[in-house]
Short mmCIF file of C-alpha atoms in Angstrom, two decimals:
data_model
loop_
_atom_site.label_atom_id
_atom_site.label_comp_id
_atom_site.label_asym_id
_atom_site.label_seq_id
_atom_site.Cartn_x
_atom_site.Cartn_y
_atom_site.Cartn_z
CA MET H 9 24.78 3.57 -14.31
CA ASN H 10 23.93 2.40 -10.83
CA SER H 11 26.05 -0.62 -9.97
CA ALA H 12 24.66 -3.65 -8.18
CA ASN H 13 26.78 -2.73 -5.16
CA SER H 14 25.43 0.83 -4.92
CA ILE H 15 21.84 -0.40 -5.32
CA ASN H 16 22.36 -3.02 -2.62
CA ALA H 17 23.98 -0.53 -0.26
CA PHE H 18 21.13 1.95 -0.62
CA LEU H 19 18.47 -0.75 -0.26
CA VAL H 20 20.09 -2.18 2.87
CA LYS H 21 20.25 1.28 4.44
CA LEU H 22 16.60 1.94 3.50
CA LYS H 23 15.62 -1.31 5.17
CA GLU H 24 17.51 -0.36 8.32
CA ASP H 25 15.73 3.00 8.31
CA SER H 26 12.33 1.34 7.99
CA THR H 27 10.13 0.64 11.01
CA ASP H 28 8.20 -2.32 9.59
CA TYR H 29 10.30 -3.82 6.80
CA GLN H 30 13.74 -4.46 8.27
CA GLN H 31 13.33 -8.22 7.85
CA LEU H 32 12.64 -8.12 4.11
CA LYS H 33 14.68 -10.67 2.15
CA ILE H 34 16.41 -9.07 -0.80
CA ASN H 35 19.19 -11.47 -1.82
CA ASP H 36 17.09 -13.31 -4.41
CA LEU H 37 15.72 -10.17 -6.07
CA ASP H 38 17.01 -9.03 -9.45
CA LEU H 39 18.07 -5.42 -10.02
CA ALA H 40 14.69 -4.34 -11.41
CA GLU H 41 12.92 -5.80 -8.40
CA LYS H 42 15.37 -4.07 -6.07
CA LYS H 43 14.72 -0.73 -7.76
CA THR H 44 10.98 -1.25 -7.37
CA LEU H 45 11.48 -2.04 -3.70
CA ILE H 46 13.66 1.06 -3.25
CA ARG H 47 10.96 3.29 -4.68
CA SER H 48 8.31 1.56 -2.59
CA LEU H 49 10.23 2.05 0.65
CA MET H 50 10.83 5.70 -0.23
CA ASN H 51 7.15 6.20 -1.02
CA ILE H 52 5.89 4.81 2.29
CA ARG H 53 8.54 6.44 4.49
CA MET H 54 6.91 8.81 6.96
CA PRO H 55 8.59 12.15 7.72
CA LYS H 56 11.29 11.65 10.35
CA PRO H 57 14.96 12.46 10.88
CA VAL H 58 17.25 11.01 8.25
CA SER H 59 20.93 10.10 8.50
CA ASN H 60 23.58 11.68 6.33
CA GLU H 61 24.70 8.21 5.27
CA LEU H 62 21.27 7.36 3.92
CA LEU H 63 21.03 10.69 2.09
CA LEU H 64 24.43 10.26 0.47
CA LEU H 65 23.50 6.79 -0.79
CA GLN H 66 20.11 7.99 -1.98
CA ASP H 67 21.44 11.08 -3.75
CA ALA H 68 24.08 9.07 -5.61
CA TYR H 69 21.44 6.51 -6.62
CA LEU H 70 18.96 9.13 -7.85
CA LYS H 71 21.66 11.05 -9.71
CA ASN H 72 22.54 7.92 -11.65
CA GLU H 73 18.88 7.10 -12.30
CA LEU H 74 18.37 10.59 -13.71
CA SER H 75 21.48 10.23 -15.87
CA GLU H 76 20.02 7.04 -17.35
CA LYS H 77 16.69 8.72 -18.12
CA GLY H 78 18.39 11.81 -19.53
CA ILE H 79 17.95 15.48 -18.65
CA VAL H 80 15.84 17.64 -20.98
CA THR H 81 16.77 21.33 -21.12
CA LEU H 82 14.78 24.30 -22.39
CA GLU H 83 17.02 24.34 -25.47
CA ASP H 84 15.78 20.84 -26.30
CA ILE H 85 12.13 21.95 -26.37
CA PRO H 86 10.83 24.11 -29.23
CA THR H 87 8.42 26.96 -28.61
CA ILE H 88 4.99 26.78 -30.21
CA LYS H 89 6.25 29.39 -32.68
CA GLU H 90 9.00 27.00 -33.76
CA GLN H 91 6.91 23.83 -33.47
CA PHE H 92 3.59 24.93 -34.98
CA GLY H 93 4.33 28.29 -36.54
CA SER H 94 1.98 29.88 -34.03
CA THR H 95 1.37 33.60 -34.48
CA SER H 96 0.26 34.14 -30.88
CA PRO H 97 1.88 37.23 -29.31
CA TYR H 98 3.44 34.87 -26.74
CA ALA H 99 4.39 32.05 -29.08
CA ASP H 100 8.08 32.47 -28.27
CA LYS H 101 7.41 31.97 -24.54
CA ILE H 102 5.16 28.88 -24.60
CA SER H 103 6.06 25.26 -25.29
CA LEU H 104 4.24 21.94 -25.42
CA TRP H 105 6.29 18.91 -24.41
CA GLN H 106 5.26 15.29 -23.95
CA GLY H 107 7.30 13.25 -21.51
CA ASP H 108 8.42 12.67 -17.95
CA ILE H 109 8.32 15.98 -16.08
CA THR H 110 11.01 14.79 -13.66
CA ARG H 111 13.56 15.02 -16.51
CA LEU H 112 13.03 18.75 -17.12
CA LYS H 113 15.79 21.20 -16.25
CA ALA H 114 13.58 24.24 -15.71
CA GLY H 115 13.36 26.90 -13.05
CA ALA H 116 10.41 25.03 -11.55
CA ILE H 117 8.07 22.16 -12.25
CA VAL H 118 4.52 22.02 -10.92
CA ASN H 119 3.34 19.20 -8.72
CA ALA H 120 -0.34 18.30 -8.50
CA ALA H 121 -0.36 17.77 -4.73
CA ASN H 122 -3.04 16.58 -2.33
CA SER H 123 -4.28 18.58 0.65
CA GLN H 124 -1.90 16.80 3.05
CA MET H 125 1.03 18.09 0.98
CA LEU H 126 3.28 15.14 1.84
CA GLY H 127 3.33 13.31 -1.46
CA CYS H 128 1.75 10.00 -2.43
CA PHE H 129 2.25 7.14 0.03
CA VAL H 130 1.01 4.40 -2.36
CA PRO H 131 4.08 2.37 -3.42
CA CYS H 132 5.00 3.05 -7.05
CA HIS H 133 1.69 4.77 -7.79
CA LYS H 134 1.60 6.29 -11.27
CA CYS H 135 0.43 9.75 -10.18
CA ILE H 136 2.67 12.76 -10.78
CA ASP H 137 2.88 13.44 -7.02
CA ASN H 138 4.51 10.05 -6.55
CA ALA H 139 6.85 10.51 -9.51
CA ILE H 140 8.07 13.92 -8.36
CA HIS H 141 8.68 12.87 -4.75
CA SER H 142 10.42 9.68 -5.94
CA GLY H 143 12.74 11.66 -8.21
CA ALA H 144 13.44 14.41 -5.70
CA GLY H 145 14.17 12.07 -2.80
CA ILE H 146 13.02 11.84 0.78
CA GLN H 147 14.22 15.39 1.50
CA LEU H 148 11.20 16.72 -0.37
CA ARG H 149 8.74 15.04 1.99
CA GLU H 150 10.79 16.31 4.92
CA GLU H 151 10.54 19.90 3.67
CA CYS H 152 6.82 19.58 2.94
CA SER H 153 6.28 18.13 6.41
CA HIS H 154 8.12 21.05 7.99
CA ILE H 155 6.00 23.53 6.02
CA MET H 156 2.77 21.80 7.03
CA THR H 157 3.85 21.60 10.68
CA GLN H 158 4.43 25.35 10.72
CA ARG H 159 1.07 26.00 9.09
CA ARG H 160 -0.71 23.77 11.60
CA ILE H 161 0.92 25.68 14.43
CA ARG H 162 -0.45 28.85 12.88
CA TYR H 163 -3.85 27.69 11.63
CA GLY H 164 -4.71 24.69 13.84
CA LYS H 165 -3.90 21.00 14.04
CA ASN H 166 -6.51 20.01 11.43
CA TYR H 167 -5.14 22.36 8.76
CA GLU H 168 -5.04 21.05 5.21
CA GLU H 169 -3.68 22.94 2.23
CA PRO H 170 -6.53 24.74 0.44
CA THR H 171 -7.28 24.24 -3.22
CA GLY H 172 -5.60 26.68 -5.57
CA THR H 173 -2.61 27.81 -3.50
CA ALA H 174 1.05 27.48 -4.51
CA THR H 175 3.84 26.28 -2.21
CA LEU H 176 7.51 26.50 -3.17
CA THR H 177 10.11 23.89 -2.23
CA SER H 178 13.55 22.91 -3.45
CA GLY H 179 13.89 20.37 -6.25
CA TYR H 180 16.61 18.35 -4.47
CA ASN H 181 17.65 15.50 -6.81
CA LEU H 182 15.46 16.67 -9.68
CA PRO H 183 17.13 18.71 -12.45
CA CYS H 184 14.74 21.63 -11.82
CA ASP H 185 15.62 24.25 -9.24
CA TYR H 186 12.24 24.23 -7.51
CA VAL H 187 8.98 22.36 -7.22
CA ILE H 188 5.78 24.38 -6.88
CA HIS H 189 3.02 22.36 -5.25
CA THR H 190 -0.63 23.19 -5.92
CA VAL H 191 -3.78 21.36 -4.81
CA GLY H 192 -6.17 21.18 -7.71
CA PRO H 193 -9.95 20.86 -7.51
CA ILE H 194 -11.49 17.40 -7.34
CA VAL H 195 -14.53 16.79 -9.55
CA TYR H 196 -16.78 14.40 -7.63
CA ASP H 197 -19.90 14.88 -9.74
CA LYS H 198 -20.55 17.60 -12.31
CA LEU H 199 -18.17 20.35 -13.30
CA ASN H 200 -19.23 23.83 -12.16
CA GLU H 201 -17.97 27.42 -12.21
CA HIS H 202 -16.54 27.16 -8.70
CA LEU H 203 -14.34 24.21 -9.68
CA CYS H 204 -13.24 26.02 -12.84
CA GLN H 205 -12.25 29.08 -10.82
CA ASP H 206 -10.31 26.84 -8.42
CA LEU H 207 -8.29 25.57 -11.36
CA VAL H 208 -7.71 29.12 -12.61
CA ASN H 209 -6.39 29.94 -9.13
CA CYS H 210 -3.91 27.05 -9.33
CA TYR H 211 -2.34 28.41 -12.52
CA GLU H 212 -2.46 32.05 -11.42
CA ASN H 213 -0.89 31.39 -8.02
CA VAL H 214 1.87 29.23 -9.48
CA LEU H 215 2.73 32.01 -11.91
CA LYS H 216 2.64 34.62 -9.13
CA CYS H 217 4.97 32.37 -7.12
CA CYS H 218 7.37 32.34 -10.07
CA VAL H 219 7.39 36.13 -10.32
CA GLU H 220 7.83 36.60 -6.56
CA ASN H 221 10.79 34.20 -6.50
CA GLU H 222 12.37 35.30 -9.81
CA ILE H 223 11.77 31.91 -11.43
CA ARG H 224 11.85 32.52 -15.15
CA SER H 225 10.78 29.14 -16.50
CA VAL H 226 8.11 26.75 -15.29
CA ALA H 227 6.62 23.47 -16.49
CA PHE H 228 2.96 22.80 -15.74
CA CYS H 229 1.58 19.31 -15.46
CA CYS H 230 -2.09 18.72 -16.36
CA ILE H 231 -3.39 19.83 -12.96
CA SER H 232 -6.49 18.03 -11.64
CA THR H 233 -6.95 15.71 -14.62
CA GLY H 234 -6.57 11.97 -14.08
CA GLU H 235 -7.00 11.13 -10.40
CA PHE H 236 -8.94 14.35 -9.70
CA HIS H 237 -11.32 13.78 -12.66
CA PHE H 238 -11.30 17.30 -14.11
CA PRO H 239 -12.28 16.99 -17.81
CA ASN H 240 -9.08 17.10 -19.83
CA GLU H 241 -10.24 19.44 -22.58
CA LYS H 242 -11.76 22.00 -20.22
CA ALA H 243 -8.65 21.85 -18.00
CA ALA H 244 -6.43 22.56 -21.01
CA GLN H 245 -8.63 25.48 -22.09
CA ILE H 246 -8.37 27.00 -18.62
CA ALA H 247 -4.61 26.46 -18.55
CA CYS H 248 -4.01 28.12 -21.92
CA LYS H 249 -6.33 31.06 -21.23
CA THR H 250 -4.86 31.71 -17.78
CA VAL H 251 -1.28 31.55 -19.03
CA ALA H 252 -2.07 33.90 -21.91
CA GLY H 253 -3.68 36.35 -19.50
CA PHE H 254 -0.64 36.26 -17.24
CA LEU H 255 1.79 36.82 -20.10
CA GLU H 256 -0.24 39.79 -21.30
CA VAL H 257 0.28 41.53 -17.96
CA GLN H 258 3.58 40.15 -16.63
CA GLY H 259 5.25 38.52 -19.60
CA ASP H 260 8.50 40.41 -19.00
CA PHE H 261 9.04 38.42 -15.80
CA ILE H 262 9.16 34.97 -17.37
CA ASP H 263 11.00 33.43 -20.30
CA ARG H 264 9.29 30.09 -20.85
CA ILE H 265 6.10 28.32 -19.80
CA ILE H 266 5.92 24.64 -20.71
CA PHE H 267 2.71 22.66 -20.89
CA ASN H 268 3.91 19.19 -19.99
CA VAL H 269 1.70 16.29 -21.03
CA PHE H 270 2.21 12.58 -20.56
CA LYS H 271 -0.71 10.99 -22.42
CA ASP H 272 -1.38 11.19 -26.15
CA ASN H 273 -4.92 12.49 -25.70
CA ASP H 274 -3.65 15.48 -23.69
CA ARG H 275 -1.02 16.21 -26.34
CA ILE H 276 -3.71 16.23 -29.04
CA ILE H 277 -5.90 18.59 -26.99
CA TYR H 278 -3.08 21.06 -26.38
CA GLU H 279 -1.93 20.90 -29.99
CA SER H 280 -5.41 21.95 -31.10
CA LEU H 281 -5.35 24.89 -28.66
CA LEU H 282 -1.78 26.08 -29.29
CA SER H 283 -1.15 25.54 -33.00
#
């Protein structure tokens, strides 16, 4: 468990690192409020050099936070063959799991990123992009920033990550080895075939990234639902169909694909498709 002293030390160092919030008063805050402030300062921190002292304090803090939440391994998650008695040819390679994706000890977890690829800057926002960057630590934004800088050198200063690609980074303080970032389609008005194909591309390119990097287990979030307004049921249908198509061709290259859901309605949708 994080002690009050370790929380205070990390928070003080985060304040010192901040450009605009060094004068924040923290002495009267309780531990829960200090943890909220820590996450907020991490969320709004722009990419810039970071001291080893700050990283050591952060990594110790996040390690203890993860220990409190608990790590979930592949052995803890049944396959759909075990859970539902599915007779699908790939039932021993697919799982459905409801919970916090940042707890999963898998080869990779999938982040529903935005086109800037730097994570969510809204303090304590409930999107998965925010949760993953908060759990991984500020190193993840630094790596994403470096990747985007290199791509802007190559493609121009106004470059944004296209929809449907897959970008691999380290997992840092997360229990997974890697994070694969994909920008899903945004549904502004009506759903159309182009948007559906964009979502297919997200799943296909993440799976290709796994094969290319010898990642044998991956957990998908519900890409493009929620903030990006892709209809949940159609998104799940695309996810299941695309994964099944991949396993039919390249199933020998992967051991487990997890459909990670957070909300009950998504769990119900996937149960109807997978059982």
